[in-house]
Amino acid sequence: MTLAVTLTLLAASLAAAGYFIWLERRPPEPGKVRLLPTTPLIFLAILVAVVMLVHLVNLMGVHTGR
C-alpha cells in the first residue's frame, strides 16, 4: 500500500471511530431500540487505525516486529 492509501485509511478509521463514539454518547430515545452495535464498531475502527499507524511507521523506515 502506498502512503496516500495508508493516510486515507487512517483518517477514515479515526473519523469512523469519532462518529461511533458520538453515536454511543447520545442519549437514548424512549421506545426506540438501537439497531447498530456501536461498541464493536468503535473497537474495529480503533484497531484499523493502530494497524495503519504501524504501517505508516514502517513506510517511514522504522522496522517494527522481528
Short mmCIF file of C-alpha atoms in Angstrom, two decimals:
data_model
loop_
_atom_site.label_atom_id
_atom_site.label_comp_id
_atom_site.label_asym_id
_atom_site.label_seq_id
_atom_site.Cartn_x
_atom_site.Cartn_y
_atom_site.Cartn_z
CA MET A 1 0.00 0.00 0.00
CA THR A 2 1.18 3.48 -0.73
CA LEU A 3 1.50 6.36 1.69
CA ALA A 4 -1.64 8.04 0.33
CA VAL A 5 -3.77 4.92 0.81
CA THR A 6 -2.40 4.43 4.33
CA LEU A 7 -3.14 8.02 5.32
CA THR A 8 -6.62 7.84 3.80
CA LEU A 9 -7.49 4.66 5.68
CA LEU A 10 -6.05 6.12 8.89
CA ALA A 11 -8.14 9.28 8.56
CA ALA A 12 -11.27 7.30 7.64
CA SER A 13 -10.91 4.94 10.58
CA LEU A 14 -10.35 7.82 13.02
CA ALA A 15 -13.37 9.63 11.62
CA ALA A 16 -15.48 6.47 11.88
CA ALA A 17 -14.35 5.91 15.48
CA GLY A 18 -15.26 9.50 16.33
CA TYR A 19 -18.66 9.16 14.70
CA PHE A 20 -19.41 5.90 16.51
CA ILE A 21 -18.30 7.38 19.84
CA TRP A 22 -20.64 10.32 19.19
CA LEU A 23 -23.49 7.88 18.45
CA GLU A 24 -22.71 5.93 21.62
CA ARG A 25 -22.79 9.01 23.84
CA ARG A 26 -26.13 10.35 22.58
CA PRO A 27 -28.99 9.88 25.00
CA PRO A 28 -31.32 7.03 24.00
CA GLU A 29 -34.72 7.85 22.62
CA PRO A 30 -37.52 6.32 24.70
CA GLY A 31 -39.20 3.41 22.94
CA LYS A 32 -36.53 3.03 20.23
CA VAL A 33 -34.01 0.22 20.05
CA ARG A 34 -30.60 0.99 18.56
CA LEU A 35 -30.02 -1.41 15.72
CA LEU A 36 -26.35 -0.50 15.20
CA PRO A 37 -23.97 -2.11 17.68
CA THR A 38 -21.57 0.80 18.09
CA THR A 39 -19.16 -0.64 20.67
CA PRO A 40 -17.72 -3.40 18.43
CA LEU A 41 -17.52 -0.92 15.56
CA ILE A 42 -15.55 1.51 17.75
CA PHE A 43 -13.06 -1.23 18.60
CA LEU A 44 -12.77 -2.25 14.95
CA ALA A 45 -12.16 1.34 13.82
CA ILE A 46 -9.51 1.84 16.50
CA LEU A 47 -7.86 -1.46 15.54
CA VAL A 48 -7.68 -0.39 11.91
CA ALA A 49 -6.22 2.97 12.99
CA VAL A 50 -3.50 1.25 15.04
CA VAL A 51 -2.61 -1.07 12.16
CA MET A 52 -2.42 1.91 9.81
CA LEU A 53 -0.18 3.78 12.28
CA VAL A 54 2.20 0.81 12.43
CA HIS A 55 2.17 0.58 8.64
CA LEU A 56 2.87 4.32 8.40
CA VAL A 57 5.85 3.95 10.73
CA ASN A 58 7.09 1.03 8.62
CA LEU A 59 6.77 3.12 5.47
CA MET A 60 8.97 5.76 7.10
CA GLY A 61 11.75 3.21 7.52
CA VAL A 62 11.38 2.08 11.12
CA HIS A 63 11.32 -1.70 11.49
CA THR A 64 8.67 -2.92 13.92
CA GLY A 65 8.47 -6.54 14.92
CA ARG A 66 11.30 -9.01 14.44
#
